[in-house]
Amino acid sequence: MSDGVASFKVGDSKSYRVLKSSGRGLYNFFGGLAILFVFWWIGGYFISINPSTEHFAAFGPIPTLKAFPELWSAGTIQNAVAASGYRLGMGLLIAVVIGVPIGILMGRSKRFREISNSPFQLLRMISPLSWMPLAVVVFATWNQSIIFLIAIASVWPVAFATAAGLAKIDPAWFKVARNLGATPIHMMTKIILPAISFDVFTGIRLALGVAWIVLVPAEFLGVTSGLGYSIEDARETLSYHHLTAIVLVIGALGYILDSTCVLLIKHFSWHRGDSA
Amino acid sequence: MSIRGVRIKIEELSHRYTSKSPITFDKVNLEARQGEIIAIIGRSGCGKSTLLHILAGLLKPTDGSVRLDDVLVNAPSPQWVMMFQAPHLFPWMKVSQNVGIGLHFAGWDESKMRDRVNDALDLVDLQDYADNNVQDLSGGQQQRVALARSLVMEPELLLLDEPFSALDAFTRASLQRDVRSIAKRLGFNVVIVTHDIDEAVLMADRALIMAGSPGKIYDELEVNLPDPRERHDTEVQAMRTRLMEAFKTAANEHPSTSSKDASDESSPHNVTQHA
Ligand SMILES: Nc1ncnc2c1ncn2[C@@H]1O[C@H](COP(=O)(O)OP(=O)(O)O)[C@@H](O)[C@H]1O
Ligand SMILES: [Mg+2]
């Protein structure tokens, strides 16, 4: 009897807490953005009253927000996002297709791990953008070069996170699976991949962070599409409110992509405590 | 589920891990009747787990052979399945998916698989937990899921490597009783390795004593007691005393050398007796 009451209360206060915390989350989300906006507005105000910086007044928030409908109806935002998204997606895809098997190999084979450690650590520490001149020579188009840069920036986080995931696998799982008749393909699809998917997505999240940073400067040169190009274009045509609008798009999109990764990580996590 | 046991025939089985390591056990010979439950008792390090891995086809012997009804065991098979001290469930699968994984490997179709999984869950009294996350179950329930995962394959031989030693006394007792009654009902063979003399008396038809290094089987006792067996039955108590005596004799005559006992994390006291 008293048990029932107690558990009812616990359940009740728990759901209340969830409600309250998600309410607080929304409050923080918009409150934080509002503060950023205020700082931006103040900055814009000082730029506009100072005679020497007056003509940069379009950097302020009001002109920027006014630029959005213009950019949208001209299709600039959509085209830039589509072009950049394609490069990012292809680069990440290549990184996953190459990085996950490399990571599995690193996790499964001690020999491979030992021999690959020094070259991989060395390659990993090369700033992705420093491959740019080489990529331009090797690849036929600028588009391909950018995809290559994204891929080479992303492959390391994916590979190393995959290897770390494999290191955490309980070797007895393989023994049990082998005993119950698993083929090597079953071992991969039913044991290894589900066991490490959490780590792979963690790696993809890290990779996305790097790739997103590499993408914009990589688009400053050569290509005539994408977010980086749009920024360059806005600068050259002195449409500063367009420039800040694109910068805002970059921030917002990056935030959305990262949050999507967090959701995927949560979805694929079977570790108790960090899901649900 | 229809399961039947096998005749086990182990001949001149010897093993060493590498050519440099000492012999794990030497020329072990052992036969078991169809449907018999045998317990192998011995101190840590005398090679019990190694022997069980060879019976499961997970390790290759250096010499000698294991035959089940004249079929040579030289690779793992769902026909002879092993259970360990920890359940080693797959935490990203529900209870029912864990139980059905072997059937999935064997390419069963969904609806047949579901029926068989339900049968296995019935056997271990977990029918209400099919959709639970395995991480939400208690240690004893998890070990029951592992048992169902083995039984669903209708094995001829179930190999248990100290499977209940990590559980509390009450849970351990109920699993010991249930595994014996399921095995007797379905008729499959069981080989259980333990350092717990009580466990051998409560579960086995025959207890073998393994000692020394390299390990060898030195003595055996028929445990012909009626079911169900209770810890406090005078017959059970008497059998435990006899087994303890036999064990001490074998252990004194064939001491295991040096510090090997310390290498086994599972048993702070090499042979335990529960009061
Ligand atoms: N993978 C291994 N490689 C080398 N030696 C091992 C390995 N596993 C166990 N041993 C050794 O083999 C002996 C028997 O071990 P084991 O079969 O685990 O004994 P038990 O299960 O009776 O405690 C021990 O001396 C142990 O140190
Ligand atoms: Mg052992």
Coordinates of C-alpha atoms and ligand atoms in Angstrom, one line a residue:
Chain A
M1 CA 0.0 0.0 0.0
S2 CA 2.6 2.5 1.1
D3 CA 4.8 1.2 -1.6
G4 CA 2.2 2.1 -4.3
V5 CA 1.9 5.6 -3.0
A6 CA 5.7 6.0 -2.9
S7 CA 6.3 4.8 -6.4
F8 CA 3.4 6.9 -7.7
K9 CA 5.1 10.0 -6.2
V10 CA 8.5 9.1 -7.6
G11 CA 7.0 8.6 -11.1
D12 CA 5.1 11.8 -10.8
S13 CA 8.0 14.0 -9.7
K14 CA 10.2 12.4 -12.3
S15 CA 7.9 13.4 -15.2
Y16 CA 7.5 16.8 -13.6
R17 CA 11.3 17.2 -13.5
V18 CA 11.6 16.2 -17.2
L19 CA 8.9 18.8 -18.2
K20 CA 10.6 21.4 -16.1
S21 CA 14.1 20.7 -17.4
S22 CA 13.0 20.7 -21.1
G23 CA 11.1 24.0 -20.3
R24 CA 14.3 25.3 -18.8
G25 CA 16.2 24.1 -21.9
L26 CA 14.0 26.1 -24.3
Y27 CA 14.3 29.1 -22.0
N28 CA 18.1 28.8 -22.1
F29 CA 18.2 28.2 -25.8
F30 CA 16.3 31.4 -26.7
G31 CA 17.7 33.4 -23.8
G32 CA 21.3 32.6 -24.9
L33 CA 20.6 33.5 -28.5
A34 CA 18.9 36.8 -27.4
I35 CA 22.0 37.8 -25.5
L36 CA 24.2 37.1 -28.5
F37 CA 21.8 39.1 -30.6
V38 CA 22.0 42.0 -28.1
F39 CA 25.8 42.0 -28.2
W40 CA 25.7 41.9 -32.0
W41 CA 23.3 44.8 -32.0
I42 CA 25.5 46.9 -29.7
G43 CA 28.5 46.1 -31.9
G44 CA 26.6 47.1 -35.0
Y45 CA 25.4 50.3 -33.3
F46 CA 29.0 51.4 -32.5
I47 CA 30.1 50.6 -36.0
S48 CA 27.4 52.7 -37.5
I49 CA 28.0 55.8 -35.3
N50 CA 31.7 55.8 -35.8
P51 CA 32.4 57.9 -39.0
S52 CA 35.4 55.8 -40.0
T53 CA 33.5 52.5 -40.0
E54 CA 30.1 53.9 -40.9
H55 CA 29.9 52.2 -44.3
F56 CA 30.2 48.8 -42.6
A57 CA 26.9 49.4 -40.8
A58 CA 25.3 46.6 -42.7
F59 CA 27.2 44.1 -40.4
G60 CA 24.6 44.8 -37.8
P61 CA 21.7 42.5 -37.0
I62 CA 18.9 44.5 -38.6
P63 CA 20.4 44.8 -42.1
T64 CA 21.4 41.1 -41.8
L65 CA 17.9 39.9 -41.1
K66 CA 16.6 42.1 -43.9
A67 CA 19.1 40.3 -46.2
F68 CA 17.5 36.9 -45.6
P69 CA 14.4 37.4 -47.8
E70 CA 16.5 38.9 -50.6
L71 CA 19.0 36.0 -50.5
W72 CA 16.2 33.4 -50.2
S73 CA 14.1 34.7 -53.1
A74 CA 17.2 35.0 -55.3
G75 CA 17.9 31.3 -54.4
T76 CA 21.4 32.2 -53.1
I77 CA 21.0 30.5 -49.7
Q78 CA 19.5 27.3 -51.2
N79 CA 22.1 27.0 -53.9
A80 CA 25.0 27.6 -51.6
V81 CA 23.7 25.1 -49.0
A82 CA 23.0 22.5 -51.7
A83 CA 26.5 22.9 -53.2
S84 CA 28.3 22.9 -49.8
G85 CA 26.1 20.1 -48.5
Y86 CA 27.0 17.9 -51.5
R87 CA 30.7 18.4 -50.9
L88 CA 30.4 17.9 -47.2
G89 CA 28.2 14.8 -47.6
M90 CA 30.5 13.2 -50.3
G91 CA 33.6 14.0 -48.2
L92 CA 32.1 12.5 -45.1
L93 CA 30.8 9.5 -46.9
I94 CA 34.3 8.8 -48.3
A95 CA 35.7 9.3 -44.8
V96 CA 33.3 6.8 -43.4
V97 CA 33.7 4.2 -46.2
I98 CA 37.5 4.4 -45.7
G99 CA 37.8 5.2 -42.0
V100 CA 35.5 2.6 -40.5
P101 CA 37.3 -0.4 -42.1
I102 CA 40.7 1.1 -41.2
G103 CA 39.4 1.6 -37.6
I104 CA 38.2 -2.0 -37.5
L105 CA 41.5 -3.2 -38.8
M106 CA 43.3 -1.1 -36.2
G107 CA 41.1 -2.5 -33.4
R108 CA 41.3 -6.1 -34.5
S109 CA 44.8 -6.6 -35.7
K110 CA 47.6 -5.7 -33.2
R111 CA 50.2 -5.9 -36.0
F112 CA 48.3 -3.4 -38.2
R113 CA 47.8 -1.1 -35.2
E114 CA 51.5 -1.1 -34.4
I115 CA 52.7 -0.6 -37.9
S116 CA 50.1 2.0 -38.8
N117 CA 50.4 4.1 -35.7
S118 CA 53.3 6.4 -36.7
P119 CA 52.2 7.2 -40.3
F120 CA 48.6 7.8 -39.2
Q121 CA 49.6 10.1 -36.3
L122 CA 51.8 12.0 -38.7
L123 CA 49.1 12.3 -41.4
R124 CA 46.5 13.2 -38.8
M125 CA 48.5 16.2 -37.7
I126 CA 48.7 17.8 -41.1
S127 CA 46.3 20.7 -41.4
P128 CA 43.7 19.6 -44.0
L129 CA 44.0 22.9 -45.9
S130 CA 47.7 22.3 -46.5
W131 CA 46.7 19.6 -48.9
M132 CA 44.9 22.2 -51.0
P133 CA 47.7 23.0 -53.5
L134 CA 48.4 19.3 -54.0
A135 CA 44.8 18.4 -54.3
V136 CA 44.3 21.0 -57.0
V137 CA 47.2 19.5 -59.0
V138 CA 46.0 15.9 -58.6
F139 CA 42.2 16.3 -59.1
A140 CA 40.6 17.5 -62.4
T141 CA 38.1 19.8 -60.8
W142 CA 38.0 22.2 -57.8
N143 CA 34.9 20.4 -56.6
Q144 CA 36.8 17.1 -56.3
S145 CA 39.7 18.8 -54.5
I146 CA 37.3 20.2 -51.9
I147 CA 35.7 16.8 -51.4
F148 CA 39.2 15.3 -51.0
L149 CA 40.0 17.9 -48.4
I150 CA 36.8 17.2 -46.4
A151 CA 37.5 13.5 -46.7
I152 CA 41.1 13.7 -45.5
A153 CA 40.1 15.9 -42.6
S154 CA 37.3 13.6 -41.6
V155 CA 38.9 10.2 -42.0
W156 CA 41.1 10.3 -38.9
P157 CA 38.5 11.1 -36.3
V158 CA 36.3 8.3 -37.8
A159 CA 39.1 5.8 -37.9
F160 CA 40.4 6.5 -34.4
A161 CA 36.9 6.5 -32.8
T162 CA 36.1 3.2 -34.6
A163 CA 39.3 1.6 -33.3
A164 CA 38.5 2.9 -29.8
G165 CA 35.1 1.3 -30.0
L166 CA 36.5 -2.0 -31.0
A167 CA 39.0 -1.9 -28.1
K168 CA 36.0 -1.8 -25.8
I169 CA 34.3 -4.9 -27.2
D170 CA 34.0 -7.8 -24.8
P171 CA 36.1 -10.6 -26.5
A172 CA 33.6 -13.1 -25.0
W173 CA 31.0 -11.8 -27.4
F174 CA 33.0 -13.3 -30.2
K175 CA 33.3 -16.6 -28.4
V176 CA 29.6 -16.8 -27.7
A177 CA 28.7 -15.8 -31.3
R178 CA 31.2 -18.3 -32.7
N179 CA 29.7 -21.0 -30.5
L180 CA 26.2 -20.2 -31.6
G181 CA 27.2 -20.6 -35.3
A182 CA 28.0 -17.0 -36.4
T183 CA 29.7 -16.7 -39.8
P184 CA 32.3 -13.9 -40.2
I185 CA 29.6 -11.9 -41.9
H186 CA 27.3 -12.3 -39.0
M187 CA 30.2 -11.4 -36.7
M188 CA 30.5 -8.1 -38.6
T189 CA 26.8 -7.2 -39.0
K190 CA 25.4 -8.5 -35.8
I191 CA 28.2 -8.1 -33.3
I192 CA 30.9 -5.6 -34.4
L193 CA 28.9 -3.0 -36.1
P194 CA 26.1 -2.7 -33.5
A195 CA 28.7 -2.7 -30.8
I196 CA 30.7 0.1 -32.3
S197 CA 28.0 2.2 -34.0
F198 CA 28.0 4.5 -31.0
D199 CA 31.7 5.2 -31.3
V200 CA 31.5 5.5 -35.1
F201 CA 28.9 8.3 -34.8
T202 CA 30.9 10.0 -32.1
G203 CA 33.8 9.9 -34.6
I204 CA 31.5 11.3 -37.3
R205 CA 30.5 14.1 -35.0
L206 CA 34.2 15.0 -34.4
A207 CA 34.8 14.7 -38.2
L208 CA 31.9 17.0 -38.9
G209 CA 33.3 19.6 -36.6
V210 CA 36.6 19.6 -38.5
A211 CA 35.0 19.3 -41.9
W212 CA 32.7 22.2 -41.3
I213 CA 35.7 24.4 -40.5
V214 CA 37.6 23.2 -43.5
L215 CA 34.7 23.6 -45.9
V216 CA 34.3 27.3 -46.0
P217 CA 37.9 28.4 -46.6
A218 CA 38.2 25.6 -49.1
E219 CA 35.4 27.2 -51.1
F220 CA 37.0 30.6 -51.1
L221 CA 39.1 29.6 -54.1
G222 CA 38.3 28.2 -57.5
V223 CA 34.6 27.3 -57.2
T224 CA 31.6 29.4 -57.9
S225 CA 29.1 27.9 -55.6
G226 CA 28.8 27.1 -51.9
L227 CA 28.8 28.9 -48.6
G228 CA 32.5 29.9 -48.8
Y229 CA 32.0 31.3 -52.3
S230 CA 28.9 33.2 -51.3
I231 CA 30.9 35.0 -48.5
E232 CA 33.7 35.9 -51.0
D233 CA 31.1 37.1 -53.5
A234 CA 29.4 39.2 -50.9
R235 CA 32.7 40.7 -49.8
E236 CA 33.7 41.6 -53.4
T237 CA 30.3 43.2 -54.2
L238 CA 30.4 45.1 -50.8
S239 CA 27.0 43.6 -49.8
Y240 CA 28.0 43.3 -46.1
H241 CA 24.5 42.4 -44.9
H242 CA 24.6 39.4 -47.3
L243 CA 28.0 38.4 -45.9
T244 CA 26.8 38.4 -42.3
A245 CA 23.6 36.5 -43.4
I246 CA 25.7 33.7 -44.9
V247 CA 27.9 33.6 -41.8
L248 CA 24.7 33.2 -39.7
V249 CA 23.6 30.4 -42.0
I250 CA 26.9 28.7 -41.5
G251 CA 26.6 28.8 -37.8
A252 CA 23.0 27.7 -37.7
L253 CA 23.5 24.8 -40.1
G254 CA 26.6 23.6 -38.2
Y255 CA 24.6 23.7 -35.0
I256 CA 21.8 21.7 -36.6
L257 CA 24.2 19.1 -38.1
D258 CA 26.0 18.7 -34.8
S259 CA 22.7 18.3 -32.9
T260 CA 21.6 15.7 -35.4
C261 CA 24.8 13.8 -34.7
V262 CA 24.1 14.0 -31.0
L263 CA 20.7 12.5 -31.6
L264 CA 22.1 9.7 -33.7
I265 CA 24.7 9.0 -31.0
K266 CA 22.0 8.8 -28.4
H267 CA 19.9 6.5 -30.7
F268 CA 22.8 4.1 -31.3
S269 CA 24.1 4.1 -27.8
W270 CA 23.4 0.9 -25.8
H271 CA 25.5 2.1 -22.8
R272 CA 23.3 2.5 -19.8
G273 CA 23.1 6.1 -18.5
D274 CA 23.7 8.1 -21.7
S275 CA 20.6 7.1 -23.5
A276 CA 17.0 7.9 -22.5
Chain B
M1 CA 11.5 -28.6 -27.9
S2 CA 13.0 -32.0 -28.6
I3 CA 16.5 -32.5 -27.3
R4 CA 18.4 -35.7 -26.7
G5 CA 21.8 -36.3 -25.2
V6 CA 24.9 -37.9 -26.5
R7 CA 27.6 -40.3 -25.4
I8 CA 30.7 -38.4 -24.6
K9 CA 34.0 -40.0 -25.2
I10 CA 37.2 -38.2 -24.3
E11 CA 40.4 -40.1 -25.2
E12 CA 43.9 -39.4 -24.2
L13 CA 43.3 -35.6 -24.3
S14 CA 46.3 -33.4 -23.7
H15 CA 46.8 -29.8 -24.0
R16 CA 49.4 -27.0 -23.8
Y17 CA 48.9 -23.4 -24.8
T18 CA 52.2 -23.0 -26.7
S19 CA 55.2 -25.1 -27.1
K20 CA 56.9 -23.1 -24.4
S21 CA 54.1 -23.2 -21.8
P22 CA 53.7 -26.1 -19.4
I23 CA 51.2 -28.9 -20.1
T24 CA 47.8 -27.8 -19.0
F25 CA 46.5 -31.3 -18.6
D26 CA 47.8 -34.7 -19.6
K27 CA 46.0 -37.7 -21.1
V28 CA 42.6 -37.1 -19.7
N29 CA 40.2 -40.0 -20.4
L30 CA 36.5 -39.7 -19.7
E31 CA 33.2 -41.2 -20.8
A32 CA 29.7 -40.0 -20.1
R33 CA 26.4 -41.7 -20.7
Q34 CA 23.7 -40.2 -22.8
G35 CA 21.9 -37.5 -20.7
E36 CA 24.3 -37.7 -17.8
I37 CA 25.2 -34.6 -15.8
I38 CA 28.8 -34.6 -14.8
A39 CA 30.6 -32.2 -12.6
I40 CA 34.4 -31.6 -12.7
I41 CA 35.7 -30.2 -9.4
G42 CA 39.2 -28.8 -9.1
R43 CA 41.3 -26.0 -7.9
S44 CA 41.8 -22.9 -10.0
G45 CA 44.5 -23.4 -12.6
C46 CA 44.2 -27.2 -13.0
G47 CA 42.8 -26.8 -16.5
K48 CA 39.1 -27.1 -16.1
S49 CA 38.2 -24.1 -18.3
T50 CA 40.7 -25.2 -20.9
L51 CA 39.1 -28.7 -21.0
L52 CA 35.6 -27.2 -21.4
H53 CA 36.8 -24.9 -24.2
I54 CA 38.1 -28.0 -26.0
L55 CA 34.8 -29.8 -25.5
A56 CA 33.1 -26.8 -27.0
G57 CA 35.4 -26.9 -30.0
L58 CA 36.6 -23.4 -29.2
L59 CA 40.1 -24.6 -28.5
K60 CA 42.1 -27.4 -30.3
P61 CA 43.6 -30.2 -28.2
T62 CA 47.3 -30.8 -28.5
D63 CA 46.7 -34.5 -28.5
G64 CA 43.8 -36.9 -28.2
S65 CA 40.1 -36.5 -29.2
V66 CA 36.6 -35.7 -28.1
R67 CA 33.8 -37.6 -29.7
L68 CA 30.1 -37.0 -29.2
D69 CA 28.2 -40.1 -30.4
D70 CA 31.3 -40.8 -32.6
V71 CA 31.2 -37.3 -34.1
L72 CA 34.6 -35.7 -33.7
V73 CA 34.5 -32.3 -32.0
N74 CA 37.0 -30.0 -33.8
A75 CA 35.0 -26.8 -34.3
P76 CA 32.4 -24.8 -32.4
S77 CA 28.8 -25.8 -33.1
P78 CA 25.4 -24.9 -31.7
Q79 CA 25.1 -28.6 -30.9
W80 CA 27.5 -28.2 -28.0
V81 CA 27.2 -24.8 -26.3
M82 CA 29.1 -23.2 -23.5
M83 CA 28.0 -20.9 -20.8
F84 CA 30.4 -18.7 -18.8
Q85 CA 30.6 -17.1 -15.4
A86 CA 29.3 -13.9 -16.8
P87 CA 26.2 -14.0 -19.1
H88 CA 27.9 -12.0 -21.9
L89 CA 24.6 -10.9 -23.4
F90 CA 24.5 -8.5 -26.3
P91 CA 23.4 -5.2 -24.7
W92 CA 22.1 -3.7 -27.9
M93 CA 19.5 -6.4 -28.2
K94 CA 16.3 -7.1 -26.4
V95 CA 15.9 -10.3 -24.3
S96 CA 14.1 -12.1 -27.2
Q97 CA 16.7 -11.0 -29.7
N98 CA 19.5 -12.3 -27.5
V99 CA 17.8 -15.6 -27.1
G100 CA 17.0 -15.9 -30.8
I101 CA 20.5 -14.9 -32.1
G102 CA 21.7 -18.4 -32.7
L103 CA 18.5 -19.2 -34.7
H104 CA 19.1 -16.0 -36.7
F105 CA 22.6 -17.1 -37.5
A106 CA 21.1 -20.4 -38.7
G107 CA 18.8 -18.5 -41.0
W108 CA 15.4 -19.3 -39.4
D109 CA 12.4 -17.3 -40.5
E110 CA 10.8 -14.8 -38.2
S111 CA 7.6 -16.6 -37.1
K112 CA 9.3 -20.0 -36.4
M113 CA 12.0 -18.2 -34.5
R114 CA 9.5 -16.3 -32.4
D115 CA 7.8 -19.6 -31.3
R116 CA 11.0 -21.3 -30.4
V117 CA 12.3 -18.2 -28.5
N118 CA 9.1 -18.2 -26.5
D119 CA 9.5 -21.9 -25.7
A120 CA 13.0 -21.2 -24.5
L121 CA 11.9 -18.2 -22.4
D122 CA 9.2 -20.4 -20.8
L123 CA 11.8 -22.9 -19.9
V124 CA 13.8 -20.4 -17.9
D125 CA 10.7 -18.6 -16.5
L126 CA 11.3 -15.3 -18.3
Q127 CA 8.2 -15.3 -20.5
D128 CA 7.2 -11.8 -19.3
Y129 CA 10.6 -10.3 -20.1
A130 CA 10.8 -10.9 -23.9
D131 CA 10.8 -7.2 -24.7
N132 CA 13.0 -6.0 -21.9
N133 CA 16.4 -4.5 -22.3
V134 CA 18.8 -7.0 -21.0
Q135 CA 20.7 -4.4 -19.0
D136 CA 17.6 -3.9 -16.9
L137 CA 17.6 -7.5 -15.6
S138 CA 19.2 -8.7 -12.4
G139 CA 22.3 -10.9 -12.6
G140 CA 20.3 -14.1 -12.1
Q141 CA 17.8 -13.1 -14.8
Q142 CA 20.7 -12.3 -17.2
Q143 CA 22.2 -15.7 -16.6
R144 CA 18.7 -17.2 -17.3
V145 CA 18.7 -15.3 -20.6
A146 CA 22.1 -16.8 -21.4
L147 CA 20.7 -20.2 -20.6
A148 CA 17.7 -19.7 -22.8
R149 CA 20.1 -18.5 -25.6
S150 CA 21.9 -21.8 -25.3
L151 CA 18.8 -24.0 -25.0
V152 CA 17.1 -22.5 -27.9
M153 CA 19.6 -24.3 -30.2
E154 CA 18.5 -27.6 -28.8
P155 CA 22.0 -28.6 -27.9
E156 CA 23.0 -32.2 -27.1
L157 CA 25.6 -31.0 -24.7
L158 CA 25.6 -27.9 -22.4
L159 CA 29.0 -26.9 -21.0
L160 CA 28.9 -24.7 -17.9
D161 CA 32.1 -23.0 -16.7
E162 CA 31.4 -21.9 -13.1
P163 CA 28.2 -20.2 -14.4
F164 CA 26.7 -19.3 -11.1
S165 CA 29.7 -18.3 -9.0
A166 CA 29.0 -14.6 -9.5
L167 CA 25.4 -14.8 -8.2
D168 CA 24.1 -14.5 -4.7
A169 CA 23.4 -17.7 -2.8
F170 CA 19.6 -17.6 -3.2
T171 CA 19.7 -17.0 -7.0
R172 CA 22.4 -19.6 -7.4
A173 CA 20.4 -22.2 -5.6
S174 CA 17.3 -21.7 -7.8
L175 CA 19.4 -21.8 -11.0
Q176 CA 21.2 -24.9 -9.9
R177 CA 17.8 -26.6 -9.3
D178 CA 16.3 -25.3 -12.5
V179 CA 19.2 -26.3 -14.8
R180 CA 19.2 -29.8 -13.4
S181 CA 15.5 -30.2 -13.8
I182 CA 15.5 -28.8 -17.4
A183 CA 18.4 -31.0 -18.4
K184 CA 16.6 -34.1 -16.9
R185 CA 13.3 -33.2 -18.6
L186 CA 14.8 -32.6 -22.0
G187 CA 17.5 -35.2 -21.8
F188 CA 20.7 -33.4 -22.9
N189 CA 24.1 -33.9 -21.4
V190 CA 25.7 -31.3 -19.1
V191 CA 29.3 -30.9 -18.1
I192 CA 29.7 -28.4 -15.3
V193 CA 33.0 -27.2 -14.1
T194 CA 33.1 -25.8 -10.6
H195 CA 35.2 -25.2 -7.5
D196 CA 32.0 -25.4 -5.4
I197 CA 31.5 -28.9 -3.9
D198 CA 27.9 -28.1 -3.0
E199 CA 27.1 -27.3 -6.6
A200 CA 28.5 -30.7 -7.7
V201 CA 26.4 -32.5 -5.2
L202 CA 23.2 -30.6 -6.0
M203 CA 23.5 -30.8 -9.8
A204 CA 25.5 -33.8 -10.9
D205 CA 24.9 -37.5 -11.5
R206 CA 28.6 -38.0 -11.2
A207 CA 31.4 -35.9 -9.8
L208 CA 35.0 -36.0 -11.1
I209 CA 37.9 -34.7 -9.2
M210 CA 40.6 -33.0 -11.2
A211 CA 43.9 -32.0 -9.5
G212 CA 47.6 -31.4 -10.0
S213 CA 49.5 -29.7 -12.7
P214 CA 49.4 -30.8 -15.3
G215 CA 45.8 -31.5 -14.4
K216 CA 44.4 -35.0 -14.4
I217 CA 41.2 -36.7 -13.2
Y218 CA 42.1 -38.6 -10.1
D219 CA 38.8 -39.7 -8.6
E220 CA 35.1 -39.9 -9.2
L221 CA 31.9 -40.4 -7.2
E222 CA 28.4 -41.4 -8.4
V223 CA 26.0 -38.9 -6.9
N224 CA 22.9 -41.0 -7.0
L225 CA 20.5 -38.9 -4.9
P226 CA 16.8 -38.4 -5.5
D227 CA 15.4 -35.2 -6.9
P228 CA 14.7 -32.5 -5.9
R229 CA 17.9 -32.2 -3.9
E230 CA 18.0 -29.8 -1.0
R231 CA 21.1 -28.4 0.6
H232 CA 20.0 -29.5 4.1
D233 CA 18.9 -33.1 3.3
T234 CA 21.0 -35.5 5.3
E235 CA 21.9 -37.5 2.2
V236 CA 23.1 -34.4 0.4
Q237 CA 25.2 -33.5 3.5
A238 CA 26.7 -36.9 3.7
M239 CA 27.5 -36.9 0.0
R240 CA 29.2 -33.5 0.4
T241 CA 31.4 -34.8 3.2
R242 CA 32.4 -37.8 1.1
L243 CA 33.2 -35.6 -1.9
M244 CA 35.2 -33.2 0.3
E245 CA 37.2 -36.1 1.6
A246 CA 37.9 -37.4 -1.8
F247 CA 38.9 -33.9 -3.0
K248 CA 41.3 -33.4 -0.1
T249 CA 42.9 -36.7 -0.7
A250 CA 43.4 -36.0 -4.4
A251 CA 44.6 -32.5 -3.8
N252 CA 47.1 -33.6 -1.1
E253 CA 48.5 -36.4 -3.2
H254 CA 48.8 -34.3 -6.3
P255 CA 49.4 -30.7 -5.3
S256 CA 49.3 -28.1 -7.9
T257 CA 52.6 -26.5 -8.2
S258 CA 53.5 -23.0 -7.1
S259 CA 51.4 -19.8 -7.4
K260 CA 49.0 -20.7 -10.1
D261 CA 46.1 -20.5 -7.8
A262 CA 46.6 -16.8 -7.6
S263 CA 46.0 -16.4 -11.3
D264 CA 42.3 -17.2 -11.2
E265 CA 40.3 -14.1 -10.3
S266 CA 37.1 -16.1 -9.8
S267 CA 38.0 -17.9 -6.7
P268 CA 39.6 -16.3 -3.7
H269 CA 39.3 -19.6 -1.8
N270 CA 40.0 -22.4 -4.2
V271 CA 37.4 -24.7 -3.0
T272 CA 34.4 -23.2 -1.3
Q273 CA 31.8 -24.9 0.8
H274 CA 28.6 -23.1 1.5
A275 CA 27.2 -23.8 4.9
Ligands
LIG1 N1 45.2 -18.2 -23.0 C1 46.1 -18.9 -22.2 N2 47.5 -18.9 -22.6 C2 48.4 -19.5 -21.8 N3 48.1 -20.1 -20.6 C3 46.8 -20.1 -20.2 C4 45.8 -19.5 -21.0 N4 44.6 -19.7 -20.3 C5 44.9 -20.4 -19.2 N5 46.2 -20.7 -19.1 C6 46.9 -21.4 -18.1 O1 46.5 -22.8 -18.2 C7 46.2 -23.3 -16.9 C8 44.8 -23.8 -16.8 O2 43.9 -22.7 -16.8 P1 42.3 -22.9 -16.8 O3 41.9 -23.9 -17.7 O4 41.7 -21.5 -16.8 O5 42.1 -23.5 -15.3 P2 40.9 -23.5 -14.4 O6 39.7 -23.2 -15.2 O7 40.8 -24.8 -13.8 O8 41.1 -22.5 -13.3 C9 46.6 -22.2 -15.9 O9 47.9 -22.4 -15.4 C10 46.5 -20.9 -16.7 O10 47.5 -20.0 -16.2
MG2 MG 38.3 -21.5 -15.0

